[in-house]
PDB file of C-alpha atoms in Angstrom:
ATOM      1  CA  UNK N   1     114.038 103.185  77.000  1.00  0.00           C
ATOM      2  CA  UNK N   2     110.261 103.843  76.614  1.00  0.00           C
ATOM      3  CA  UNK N   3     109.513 105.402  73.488  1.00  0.00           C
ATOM      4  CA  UNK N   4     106.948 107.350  74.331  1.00  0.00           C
ATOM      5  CA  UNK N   5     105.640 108.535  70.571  1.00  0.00           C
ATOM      6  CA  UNK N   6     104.079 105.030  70.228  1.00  0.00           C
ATOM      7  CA  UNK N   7     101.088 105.942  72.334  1.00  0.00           C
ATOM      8  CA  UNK N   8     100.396 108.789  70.656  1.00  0.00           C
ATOM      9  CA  UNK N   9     100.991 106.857  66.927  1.00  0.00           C
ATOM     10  CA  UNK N  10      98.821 104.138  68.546  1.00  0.00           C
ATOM     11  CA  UNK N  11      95.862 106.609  69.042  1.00  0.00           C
ATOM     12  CA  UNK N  12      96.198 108.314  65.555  1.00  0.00           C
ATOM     13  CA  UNK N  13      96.555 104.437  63.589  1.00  0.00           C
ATOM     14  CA  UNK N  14      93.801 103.095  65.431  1.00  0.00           C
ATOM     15  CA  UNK N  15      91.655 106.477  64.430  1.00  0.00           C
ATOM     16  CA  UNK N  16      92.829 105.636  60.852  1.00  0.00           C
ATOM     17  CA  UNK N  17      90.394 102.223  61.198  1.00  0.00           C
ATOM     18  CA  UNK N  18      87.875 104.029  63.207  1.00  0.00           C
ATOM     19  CA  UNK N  19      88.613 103.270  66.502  1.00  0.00           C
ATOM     20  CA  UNK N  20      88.454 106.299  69.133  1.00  0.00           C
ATOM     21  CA  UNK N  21      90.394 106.348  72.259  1.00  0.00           C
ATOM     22  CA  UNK N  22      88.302 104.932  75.337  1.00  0.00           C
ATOM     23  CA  UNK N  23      89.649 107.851  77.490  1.00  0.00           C
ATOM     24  CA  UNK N  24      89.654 111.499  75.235  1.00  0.00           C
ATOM     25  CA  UNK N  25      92.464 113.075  74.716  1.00  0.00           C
ATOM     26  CA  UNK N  26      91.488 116.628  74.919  1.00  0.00           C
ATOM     27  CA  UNK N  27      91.290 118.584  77.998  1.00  0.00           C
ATOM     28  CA  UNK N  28      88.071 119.518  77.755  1.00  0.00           C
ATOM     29  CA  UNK N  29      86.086 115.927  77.429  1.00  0.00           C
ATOM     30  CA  UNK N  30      88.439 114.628  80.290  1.00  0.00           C
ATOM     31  CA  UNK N  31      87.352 117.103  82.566  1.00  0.00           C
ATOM     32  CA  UNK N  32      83.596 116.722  81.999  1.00  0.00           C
ATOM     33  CA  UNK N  33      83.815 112.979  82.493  1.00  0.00           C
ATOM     34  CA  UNK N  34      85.876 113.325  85.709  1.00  0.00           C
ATOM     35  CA  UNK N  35      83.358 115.582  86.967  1.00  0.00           C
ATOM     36  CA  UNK N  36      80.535 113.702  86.274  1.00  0.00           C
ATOM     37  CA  UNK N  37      82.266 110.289  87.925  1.00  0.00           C
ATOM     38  CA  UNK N  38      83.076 112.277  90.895  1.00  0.00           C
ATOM     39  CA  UNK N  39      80.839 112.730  94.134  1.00  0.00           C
ATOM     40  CA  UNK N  40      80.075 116.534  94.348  1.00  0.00           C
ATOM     41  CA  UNK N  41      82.086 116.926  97.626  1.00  0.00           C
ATOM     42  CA  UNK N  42      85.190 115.181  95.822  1.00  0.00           C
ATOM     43  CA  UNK N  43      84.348 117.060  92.656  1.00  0.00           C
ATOM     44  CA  UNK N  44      84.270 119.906  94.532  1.00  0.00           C
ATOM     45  CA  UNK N  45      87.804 119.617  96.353  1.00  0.00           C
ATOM     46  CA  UNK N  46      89.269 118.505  93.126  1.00  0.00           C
ATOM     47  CA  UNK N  47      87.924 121.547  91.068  1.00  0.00           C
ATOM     48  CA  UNK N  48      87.890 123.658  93.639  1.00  0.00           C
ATOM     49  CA  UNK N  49      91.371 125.454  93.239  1.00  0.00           C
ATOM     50  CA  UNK N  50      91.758 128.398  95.708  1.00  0.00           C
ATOM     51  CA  UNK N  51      88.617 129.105  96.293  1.00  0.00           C
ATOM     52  CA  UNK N  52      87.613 131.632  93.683  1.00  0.00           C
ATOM     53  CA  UNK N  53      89.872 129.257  90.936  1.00  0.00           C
ATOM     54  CA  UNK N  54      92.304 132.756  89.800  1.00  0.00           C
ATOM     55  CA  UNK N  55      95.500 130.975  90.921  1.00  0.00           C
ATOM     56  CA  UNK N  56      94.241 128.091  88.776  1.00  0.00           C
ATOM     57  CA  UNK N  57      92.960 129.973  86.021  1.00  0.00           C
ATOM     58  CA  UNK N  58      96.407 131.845  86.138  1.00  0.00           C
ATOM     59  CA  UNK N  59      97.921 128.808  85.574  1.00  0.00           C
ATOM     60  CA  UNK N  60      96.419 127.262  83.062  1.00  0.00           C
ATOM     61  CA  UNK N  61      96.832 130.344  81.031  1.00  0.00           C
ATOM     62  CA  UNK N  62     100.058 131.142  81.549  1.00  0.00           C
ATOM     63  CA  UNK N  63     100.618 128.224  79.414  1.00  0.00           C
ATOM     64  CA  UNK N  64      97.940 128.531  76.601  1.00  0.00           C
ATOM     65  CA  UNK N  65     100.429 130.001  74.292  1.00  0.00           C
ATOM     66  CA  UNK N  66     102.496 126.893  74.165  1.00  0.00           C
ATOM     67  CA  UNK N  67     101.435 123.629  71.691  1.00  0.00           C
ATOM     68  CA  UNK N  68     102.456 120.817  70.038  1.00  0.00           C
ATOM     69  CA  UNK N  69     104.652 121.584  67.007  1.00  0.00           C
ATOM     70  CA  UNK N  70     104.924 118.291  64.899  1.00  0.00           C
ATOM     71  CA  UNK N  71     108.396 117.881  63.302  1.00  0.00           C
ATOM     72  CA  UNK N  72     107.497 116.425  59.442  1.00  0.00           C
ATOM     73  CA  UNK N  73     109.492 114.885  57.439  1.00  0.00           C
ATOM     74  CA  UNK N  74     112.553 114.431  60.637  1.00  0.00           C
ATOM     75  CA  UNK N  75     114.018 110.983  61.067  1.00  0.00           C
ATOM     76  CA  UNK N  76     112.841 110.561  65.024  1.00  0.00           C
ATOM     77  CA  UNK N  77     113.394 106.769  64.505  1.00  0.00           C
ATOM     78  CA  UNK N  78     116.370 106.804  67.239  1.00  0.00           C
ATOM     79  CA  UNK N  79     115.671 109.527  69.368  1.00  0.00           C
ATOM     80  CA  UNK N  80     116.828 109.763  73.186  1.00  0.00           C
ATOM     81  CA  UNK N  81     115.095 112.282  75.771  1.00  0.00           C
ATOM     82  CA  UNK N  82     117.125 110.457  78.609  1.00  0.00           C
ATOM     83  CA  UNK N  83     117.769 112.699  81.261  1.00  0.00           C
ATOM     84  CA  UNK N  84     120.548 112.132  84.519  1.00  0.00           C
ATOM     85  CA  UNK N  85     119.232 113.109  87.956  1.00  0.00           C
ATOM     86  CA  UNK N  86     119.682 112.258  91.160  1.00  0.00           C
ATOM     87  CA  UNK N  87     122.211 109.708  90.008  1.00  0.00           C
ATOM     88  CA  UNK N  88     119.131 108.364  88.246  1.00  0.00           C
ATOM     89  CA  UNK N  89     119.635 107.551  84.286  1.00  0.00           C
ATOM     90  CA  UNK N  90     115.996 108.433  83.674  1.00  0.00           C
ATOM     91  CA  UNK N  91     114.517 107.925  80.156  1.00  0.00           C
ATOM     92  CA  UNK N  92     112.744 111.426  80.054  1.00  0.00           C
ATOM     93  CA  UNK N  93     112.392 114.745  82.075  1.00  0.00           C
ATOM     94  CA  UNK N  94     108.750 113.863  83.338  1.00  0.00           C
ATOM     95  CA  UNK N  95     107.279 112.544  85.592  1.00  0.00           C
ATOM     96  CA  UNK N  96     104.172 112.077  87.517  1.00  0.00           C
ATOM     97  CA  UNK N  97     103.381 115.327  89.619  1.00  0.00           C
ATOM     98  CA  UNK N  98     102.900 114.699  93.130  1.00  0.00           C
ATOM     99  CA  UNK N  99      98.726 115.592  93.926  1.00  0.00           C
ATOM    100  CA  UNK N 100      97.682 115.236  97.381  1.00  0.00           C
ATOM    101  CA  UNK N 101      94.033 114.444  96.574  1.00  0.00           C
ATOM    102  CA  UNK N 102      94.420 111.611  93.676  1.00  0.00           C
ATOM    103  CA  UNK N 103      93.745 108.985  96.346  1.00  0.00           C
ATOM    104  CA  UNK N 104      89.917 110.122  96.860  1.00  0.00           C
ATOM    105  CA  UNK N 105      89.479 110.390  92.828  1.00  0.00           C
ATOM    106  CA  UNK N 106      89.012 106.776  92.381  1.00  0.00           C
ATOM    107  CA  UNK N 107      86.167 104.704  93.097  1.00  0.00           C
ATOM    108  CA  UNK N 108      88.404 102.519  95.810  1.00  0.00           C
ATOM    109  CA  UNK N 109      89.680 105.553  97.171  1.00  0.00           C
ATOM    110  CA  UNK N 110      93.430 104.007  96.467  1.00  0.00           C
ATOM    111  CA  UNK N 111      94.300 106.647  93.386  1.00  0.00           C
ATOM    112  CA  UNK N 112      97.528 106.634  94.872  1.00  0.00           C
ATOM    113  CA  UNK N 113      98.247 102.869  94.263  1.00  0.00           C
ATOM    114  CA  UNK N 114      96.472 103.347  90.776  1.00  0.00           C
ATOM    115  CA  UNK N 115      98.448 106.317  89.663  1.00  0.00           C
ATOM    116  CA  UNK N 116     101.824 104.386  90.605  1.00  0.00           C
ATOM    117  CA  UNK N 117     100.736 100.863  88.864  1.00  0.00           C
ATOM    118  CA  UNK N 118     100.051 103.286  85.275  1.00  0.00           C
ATOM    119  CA  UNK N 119     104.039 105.197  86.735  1.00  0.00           C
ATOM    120  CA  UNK N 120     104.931 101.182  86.382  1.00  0.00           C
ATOM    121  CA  UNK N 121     103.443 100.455  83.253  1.00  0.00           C
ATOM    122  CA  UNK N 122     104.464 103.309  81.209  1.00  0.00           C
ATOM    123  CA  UNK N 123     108.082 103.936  82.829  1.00  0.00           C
ATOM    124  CA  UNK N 124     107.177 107.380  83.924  1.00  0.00           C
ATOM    125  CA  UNK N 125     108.913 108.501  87.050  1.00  0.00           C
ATOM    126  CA  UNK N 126     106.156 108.556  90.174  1.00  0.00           C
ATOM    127  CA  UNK N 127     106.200 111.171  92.854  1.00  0.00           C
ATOM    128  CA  UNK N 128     104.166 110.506  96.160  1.00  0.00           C
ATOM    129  CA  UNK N 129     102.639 113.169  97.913  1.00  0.00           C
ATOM    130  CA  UNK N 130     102.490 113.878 101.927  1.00  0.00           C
ATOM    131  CA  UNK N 131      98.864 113.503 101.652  1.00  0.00           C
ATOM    132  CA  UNK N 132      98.610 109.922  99.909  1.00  0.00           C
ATOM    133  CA  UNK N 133      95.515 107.869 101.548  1.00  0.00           C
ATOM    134  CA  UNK N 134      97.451 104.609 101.417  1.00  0.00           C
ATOM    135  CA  UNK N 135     100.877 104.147 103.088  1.00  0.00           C
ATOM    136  CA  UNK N 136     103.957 105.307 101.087  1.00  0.00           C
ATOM    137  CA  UNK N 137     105.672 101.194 100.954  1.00  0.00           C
ATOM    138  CA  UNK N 138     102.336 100.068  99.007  1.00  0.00           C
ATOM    139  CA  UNK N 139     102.590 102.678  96.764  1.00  0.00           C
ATOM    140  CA  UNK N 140     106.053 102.453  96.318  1.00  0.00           C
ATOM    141  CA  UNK N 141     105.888  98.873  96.171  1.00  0.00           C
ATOM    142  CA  UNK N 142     102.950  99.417  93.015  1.00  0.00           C
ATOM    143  CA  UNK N 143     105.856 101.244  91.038  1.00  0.00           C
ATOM    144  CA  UNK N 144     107.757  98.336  90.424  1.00  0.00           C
ATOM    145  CA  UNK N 145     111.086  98.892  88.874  1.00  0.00           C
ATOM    146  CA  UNK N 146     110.176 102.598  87.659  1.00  0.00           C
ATOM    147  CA  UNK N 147     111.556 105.589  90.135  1.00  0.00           C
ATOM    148  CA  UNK N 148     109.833 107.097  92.901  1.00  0.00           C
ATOM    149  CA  UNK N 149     110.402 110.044  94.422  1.00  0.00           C
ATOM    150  CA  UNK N 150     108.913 111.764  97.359  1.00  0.00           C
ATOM    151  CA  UNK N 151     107.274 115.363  98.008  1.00  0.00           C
ATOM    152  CA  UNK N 152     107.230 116.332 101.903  1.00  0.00           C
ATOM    153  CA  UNK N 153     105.561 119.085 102.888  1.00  0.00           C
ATOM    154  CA  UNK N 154     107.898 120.090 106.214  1.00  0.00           C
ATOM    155  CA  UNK N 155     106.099 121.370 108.897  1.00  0.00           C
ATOM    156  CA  UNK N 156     106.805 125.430 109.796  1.00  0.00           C
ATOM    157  CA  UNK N 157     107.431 124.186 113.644  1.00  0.00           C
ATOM    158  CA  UNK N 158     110.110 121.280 113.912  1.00  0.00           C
TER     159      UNK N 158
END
């Protein structure tokens, strides 16, 4: 089972020698580098929300009150977040949302195929979207041995 602390310890040992993170790790810096890699029509989309941004805004605050509380001084040498669904023994509950758009966020326009080659390498469950640009066996196939599920949006007239 991936243990996923080690990327975080990774980051914080590596700022002990002072080495910072090519990609930040706050919200904030992430978002200001997407935009500014983005065309402003994909930039746009992307950022776009609902129009005005409320429902987005909503969301993102209705989870501002929760953080990261670190657990001193706790043994988490042997710890196990394994989860069973879907007759799946997965090694954690998460897993990578399903965002209709990701394939028109990379330079190749194949996010898609990226997003399931870093589900591969870190062992986090992928979930493909309806609107992927590239055809649901290649990015399957780019998963490798790590789960992938799939999120169809049905059609109101069948």
């Amino acid at each position: 089972m991936p243990h996923y602390g080690d990327y975080q310890n990774a980051i914080y040992f590596a700022g002990l020698s002072g080495k910072t993170p090519d990609l930040p790790v706050d919200f904030a810096t992430l978002e200001a580098r997407a935009a500014k890699a983005m065309p402003d029509s994909v930039r746009d989309y992307v950022m776009g929300g609902c129009g005005d941004e409320a429902t987005q805004d909503a969301n993102a605050s209705a989870f501002a009150h929760w953080g990261m509380v670190p657990r001193m001084l706790v043994d988490c040498a042997s710890r196990d977040l394994s989860i069973d669904l879907f007759g799946m023994h997965l090694p954690s509950p998460i897993f990578m949302a399903p965002i209709g758009v990701t394939g028109i966020c990379t330079e190749d326009g194949h996010g898609d195929i990226a997003a399931a080659r870093a589900s591969a390498q870190t062992g986090v469950p992928f979930i493909g979207s309806t609107l992927m640009n590239d055809p649901m066996e290649d990015v399957f196939a780019a998963c490798g041995d790590t789960p992938a599920l799939y999120q169809l949006y049905t059609p109101k007239n069948p």
